[in-house]
Amino acid sequence: MEGAGAGSGFRKELVSRLLHLHFKDDKTKVSGDALQLMVELLKVFVVAVRGVRQAQAEDALRVDVDQLEKVLPQLLLDF
């Protein structure tokens, strides 16, 4: 994800700005490792949300491997 451009996932700069919007102290800093971890967590969150939406579209009660397999090609293009 280093130097990621548009359409290739979450840019570290964007994630950093989003985090700083919610910090109470403006002097709070985020290390590079913590920022990379947040980027990876956001990727996992996106996979989960897309899997849930696919399951809902199929009227499934829970997300299964089948739904995740259907959204993975979309994710390979995004990340």
Coordinates of C-alpha atoms in Angstrom, one line a residue:
M1 CA 0.0 0.0 0.0
E2 CA 3.0 2.3 0.0
G3 CA 2.3 5.3 -2.2
A4 CA -1.1 3.9 -3.1
G5 CA -2.9 5.9 -5.8
A6 CA -6.5 6.3 -6.6
G7 CA -8.4 3.1 -6.9
S8 CA -5.8 1.0 -5.1
G9 CA -7.2 1.0 -1.6
F10 CA -6.9 3.4 1.3
R11 CA -4.2 6.1 1.2
K12 CA -2.3 6.5 4.4
E13 CA -2.8 10.3 4.2
L14 CA -6.6 9.8 4.1
V15 CA -6.6 7.4 7.0
S16 CA -4.4 9.7 9.0
R17 CA -6.7 12.6 8.5
L18 CA -9.8 10.5 9.4
L19 CA -8.1 9.4 12.6
H20 CA -7.0 13.0 13.6
L21 CA -10.6 14.2 13.1
H22 CA -11.5 12.1 16.2
F23 CA -8.6 12.8 18.5
K24 CA -9.3 15.1 21.4
D25 CA -5.7 16.4 21.5
D26 CA -4.5 18.0 18.3
K27 CA -0.9 17.1 19.2
T28 CA -1.6 13.3 19.1
K29 CA 0.6 11.6 16.6
V30 CA 0.2 8.2 14.9
S31 CA 3.2 6.1 14.1
G32 CA 3.7 4.6 10.7
D33 CA 3.1 1.1 12.0
A34 CA -0.2 2.1 13.6
L35 CA -1.3 3.9 10.4
Q36 CA -0.5 0.7 8.4
L37 CA -2.5 -1.4 10.8
M38 CA -5.5 0.9 10.5
V39 CA -5.3 0.7 6.7
E40 CA -5.3 -3.1 6.9
L41 CA -8.2 -3.0 9.4
L42 CA -10.2 -0.9 7.0
K43 CA -9.5 -3.4 4.2
V44 CA -10.9 -6.2 6.4
F45 CA -13.9 -4.0 7.3
V46 CA -14.6 -3.4 3.6
V47 CA -14.5 -7.2 2.9
A48 CA -16.9 -7.8 5.8
V49 CA -19.4 -5.1 4.6
R50 CA -19.3 -6.3 1.0
G51 CA -19.9 -9.9 2.2
V52 CA -22.8 -8.8 4.3
R53 CA -24.4 -6.9 1.4
Q54 CA -23.9 -9.9 -0.9
A55 CA -25.6 -12.1 1.7
Q56 CA -28.5 -9.7 2.0
A57 CA -28.9 -9.6 -1.8
E58 CA -29.2 -13.4 -1.7
D59 CA -31.6 -13.3 1.3
A60 CA -29.1 -15.3 3.3
L61 CA -29.2 -15.1 7.1
R62 CA -25.4 -15.1 7.5
V63 CA -22.3 -14.5 5.5
D64 CA -20.8 -17.7 4.1
V65 CA -17.7 -18.5 2.1
D66 CA -19.9 -18.3 -1.1
Q67 CA -20.7 -14.6 -0.6
L68 CA -17.0 -13.8 0.2
E69 CA -15.9 -15.6 -3.0
K70 CA -18.3 -13.5 -5.0
V71 CA -17.0 -10.2 -3.7
L72 CA -13.3 -11.1 -3.8
P73 CA -12.8 -10.3 -7.5
Q74 CA -14.1 -6.7 -6.8
L75 CA -11.6 -6.4 -3.9
L76 CA -8.7 -7.5 -6.0
L77 CA -9.4 -4.6 -8.3
D78 CA -9.7 -2.2 -5.4
F79 CA -6.7 -3.3 -3.3

